[in-house]
């Protein structure tokens, strides 16, 4: 990913805007737990998506901003934190040698969401991607990584702290930048999301008003 934070945020907002018209309610089943990526997220708030916006719509944007932040932190790490980059590279190489992981390589809109659609009652799945993703780590056939000395561990921890600090800094810049895009984000929500949510609520209301649901009183 090339360019400044400004251009990257703008580019990912563009991508999100291209995706929003394809959003439909109920594309994803409701979650039993709160999404750690979106709940209370300063990014979702900075984009003006914190209230009355379906989670899938928030999630798609927050994952795209996470891409921007992760890419910046990766570059910073590559440039300035040699020990940490080496550890990450070794870790990647170990991971690459293992098996298929259904939760990886997904489009940002789908990351962190449930992997499987709800099963039809008459046609249960033989196995699900969720089970596959949660399956035990395959036995690593590679030799174990060399033991690090206490000094090396301390040095890596110090670099990790720098990377964390940098991630916070980039996160703040992304939030500041998102504020510049609030208007077009808001326009897309009014145009593509709100009418669908309203239609859904109207359907629900007319279902409740129907003679099948006699009003009490
Ligand atoms: Zn989310």
Coordinates of C-alpha atoms and ligand atoms in Angstrom, one line a residue:
X1 CA 0.0 0.0 0.0
X2 CA 1.6 3.3 -1.1
X3 CA 1.0 6.9 -0.2
X4 CA 0.2 9.1 2.8
X5 CA -2.3 8.4 5.5
X6 CA -4.6 11.0 3.9
X7 CA -4.6 9.3 0.5
X8 CA -4.9 5.9 1.9
X9 CA -7.9 6.8 4.1
X10 CA -9.5 8.6 1.1
X11 CA -8.9 5.5 -1.1
X12 CA -10.4 3.1 1.4
X13 CA -13.4 5.4 1.9
X14 CA -13.8 5.2 -1.9
X15 CA -13.8 1.4 -1.7
X16 CA -16.3 1.4 1.1
X17 CA -18.6 3.8 -0.9
X18 CA -18.5 1.4 -3.8
X19 CA -19.5 -1.4 -1.5
X20 CA -22.3 0.3 0.4
X21 CA -24.9 0.1 -2.4
X22 CA -24.5 -3.7 -2.4
X23 CA -25.3 -3.9 1.3
X24 CA -28.6 -5.6 2.2
X25 CA -30.1 -6.1 5.7
X26 CA -29.7 -9.6 7.0
X27 CA -26.7 -10.4 4.9
X28 CA -25.1 -11.5 8.1
X29 CA -26.9 -13.1 11.0
X30 CA -27.1 -11.2 14.3
X31 CA -24.1 -11.6 16.6
X32 CA -24.4 -13.0 20.0
X33 CA -21.5 -10.9 21.2
X34 CA -20.3 -7.4 20.6
X35 CA -17.7 -6.9 17.9
X36 CA -14.4 -5.9 19.4
X37 CA -13.4 -4.1 16.3
X38 CA -16.5 -1.8 16.2
X39 CA -18.0 -1.5 19.6
X40 CA -16.9 1.9 21.1
X41 CA -14.5 2.3 18.2
X42 CA -13.2 5.9 17.8
X43 CA -12.9 5.2 14.1
X44 CA -16.6 4.4 13.8
X45 CA -17.4 7.5 15.8
X46 CA -15.0 9.7 13.7
X47 CA -16.8 8.5 10.5
X48 CA -20.1 9.5 12.0
X49 CA -21.4 5.9 12.0
X50 CA -21.8 5.3 15.7
X51 CA -25.6 5.6 16.0
X52 CA -28.4 4.0 14.1
X53 CA -26.1 2.3 11.5
X54 CA -26.2 -1.5 11.1
X55 CA -23.1 -3.2 12.3
X56 CA -22.2 -4.7 8.9
X57 CA -22.0 -1.2 7.5
X58 CA -19.8 0.0 10.4
X59 CA -17.7 -3.1 10.3
X60 CA -16.9 -2.7 6.6
X61 CA -15.5 0.7 7.1
X62 CA -13.7 0.0 10.4
X63 CA -11.9 -3.0 8.8
X64 CA -10.8 -0.9 5.9
X65 CA -9.4 1.7 8.3
X66 CA -7.7 -1.2 10.1
X67 CA -6.0 -2.1 6.8
X68 CA -4.6 1.5 6.6
X69 CA -3.3 1.4 10.2
X70 CA -1.8 -2.1 9.9
X71 CA -0.1 -1.2 6.6
X72 CA 1.5 1.9 8.2
X73 CA 2.6 0.0 11.3
X74 CA 4.1 -2.7 9.1
X75 CA 6.1 -0.2 7.1
X76 CA 7.2 1.6 10.3
X77 CA 8.3 -1.8 11.8
X78 CA 10.2 -2.7 8.6
X79 CA 12.0 0.6 8.6
X80 CA 12.8 1.1 12.3
X81 CA 12.3 -2.0 14.3
X82 CA 14.7 -4.7 13.0
X83 CA 14.3 -7.3 15.8
X84 CA 10.5 -7.2 15.7
X85 CA 10.4 -7.4 11.9
X86 CA 12.7 -10.4 12.0
X87 CA 10.3 -12.1 14.6
X88 CA 7.3 -11.3 12.4
X89 CA 9.0 -12.7 9.3
X90 CA 9.9 -15.9 11.0
X91 CA 6.3 -16.1 12.4
X92 CA 4.9 -15.6 8.9
X93 CA 7.1 -18.2 7.4
X94 CA 6.0 -20.7 10.1
X95 CA 2.3 -19.9 9.4
X96 CA 2.7 -20.1 5.6
X97 CA 3.9 -23.7 6.0
X98 CA 0.7 -24.8 7.7
X99 CA -2.7 -25.6 6.4
X100 CA -5.7 -23.8 4.9
X101 CA -7.2 -21.2 7.2
X102 CA -10.7 -20.1 6.2
X103 CA -10.6 -16.9 8.2
X104 CA -7.6 -15.5 6.3
X105 CA -7.4 -13.7 3.0
X106 CA -11.0 -12.5 3.2
X107 CA -12.2 -9.2 1.9
X108 CA -12.2 -6.6 4.6
X109 CA -16.0 -6.5 4.7
X110 CA -16.1 -10.1 5.9
X111 CA -13.2 -10.2 8.3
X112 CA -14.1 -10.9 11.9
X113 CA -17.7 -11.8 11.0
X114 CA -19.3 -15.2 11.3
X115 CA -17.8 -17.5 8.6
X116 CA -20.9 -19.6 7.9
X117 CA -24.4 -18.6 6.9
X118 CA -27.2 -20.0 9.1
X119 CA -27.8 -23.7 8.2
X120 CA -31.2 -24.6 6.9
X121 CA -33.0 -26.8 9.5
X122 CA -33.5 -29.6 7.0
X123 CA -30.0 -29.4 5.6
X124 CA -27.4 -29.1 8.4
X125 CA -23.8 -28.7 7.5
X126 CA -21.5 -31.7 7.6
X127 CA -18.8 -29.3 8.8
X128 CA -18.6 -25.5 8.9
X129 CA -15.8 -23.0 8.1
X130 CA -16.1 -21.8 11.7
X131 CA -15.2 -25.3 13.0
X132 CA -12.3 -25.5 10.5
X133 CA -11.0 -22.1 11.6
X134 CA -11.2 -23.1 15.2
X135 CA -9.6 -26.5 14.6
X136 CA -6.5 -27.2 16.6
X137 CA -3.3 -25.9 15.2
X138 CA -1.8 -28.5 12.9
X139 CA 1.4 -30.1 14.2
X140 CA 4.3 -27.9 13.2
X141 CA 6.8 -30.0 11.2
X142 CA 9.3 -27.1 11.2
X143 CA 12.1 -27.1 13.8
X144 CA 11.1 -25.0 16.8
X145 CA 12.3 -21.3 16.8
X146 CA 15.7 -20.7 18.5
X147 CA 15.4 -19.7 22.1
X148 CA 15.8 -16.0 22.7
X149 CA 18.0 -14.6 25.5
X150 CA 16.5 -12.4 28.2
X151 CA 18.2 -9.4 26.6
X152 CA 16.7 -10.3 23.2
X153 CA 13.3 -10.7 24.7
X154 CA 13.5 -7.3 26.4
X155 CA 14.7 -5.6 23.2
X156 CA 11.8 -7.1 21.2
X157 CA 9.4 -6.0 23.9
X158 CA 10.8 -2.5 23.7
X159 CA 10.3 -2.5 19.9
X160 CA 6.8 -3.9 20.4
X161 CA 6.0 -1.0 22.6
X162 CA 7.2 1.5 19.9
X163 CA 5.1 -0.3 17.3
X164 CA 2.0 0.0 19.7
X165 CA 2.7 3.7 20.3
X166 CA 3.0 4.2 16.5
X167 CA -0.3 2.3 15.9
X168 CA -2.1 4.7 18.4
X169 CA -0.6 7.7 16.6
X170 CA -1.7 6.4 13.2
X171 CA -5.1 5.6 14.6
X172 CA -5.6 9.2 15.7
X173 CA -4.5 10.5 12.3
X174 CA -6.9 8.2 10.6
X175 CA -9.7 9.5 12.8
X176 CA -8.8 13.1 12.1
X177 CA -8.7 12.3 8.4
X178 CA -12.1 10.5 8.5
X179 CA -13.7 13.6 9.8
X180 CA -13.0 15.1 6.4
X181 CA -15.0 12.3 4.7
X182 CA -18.0 12.4 7.1
X183 CA -20.2 14.2 4.6
X184 CA -19.8 11.7 1.8
X185 CA -20.1 8.8 4.3
X186 CA -23.3 10.3 5.6
X187 CA -24.7 10.8 2.1
X188 CA -24.1 7.1 1.3
X189 CA -25.8 6.0 4.5
X190 CA -28.9 8.2 3.8
X191 CA -29.1 7.0 0.2
X192 CA -28.5 3.3 0.5
X193 CA -28.7 2.2 4.2
X194 CA -31.5 4.3 5.8
X195 CA -34.2 3.5 3.2
X196 CA -33.6 -0.3 3.6
X197 CA -33.7 0.0 7.4
X198 CA -36.9 2.0 7.2
X199 CA -38.5 -0.5 4.9
X200 CA -37.6 -3.3 7.3
X201 CA -39.1 -1.5 10.2
X202 CA -42.3 -0.7 8.2
X203 CA -42.6 -4.4 7.3
X204 CA -42.2 -5.3 11.0
X205 CA -44.9 -2.8 12.0
X206 CA -47.4 -4.0 9.4
X207 CA -46.8 -7.5 10.5
X208 CA -47.5 -6.5 14.1
X209 CA -50.7 -4.6 13.0
X210 CA -52.0 -7.6 11.1
X211 CA -55.1 -9.5 12.4
X212 CA -52.9 -12.4 13.2
X213 CA -51.6 -10.2 16.1
X214 CA -54.7 -8.9 17.8
X215 CA -53.9 -5.8 19.8
X216 CA -54.5 -6.2 23.4
X217 CA -56.9 -3.7 25.0
Ligands
LIG1 ZN1 -17.5 -5.0 13.7

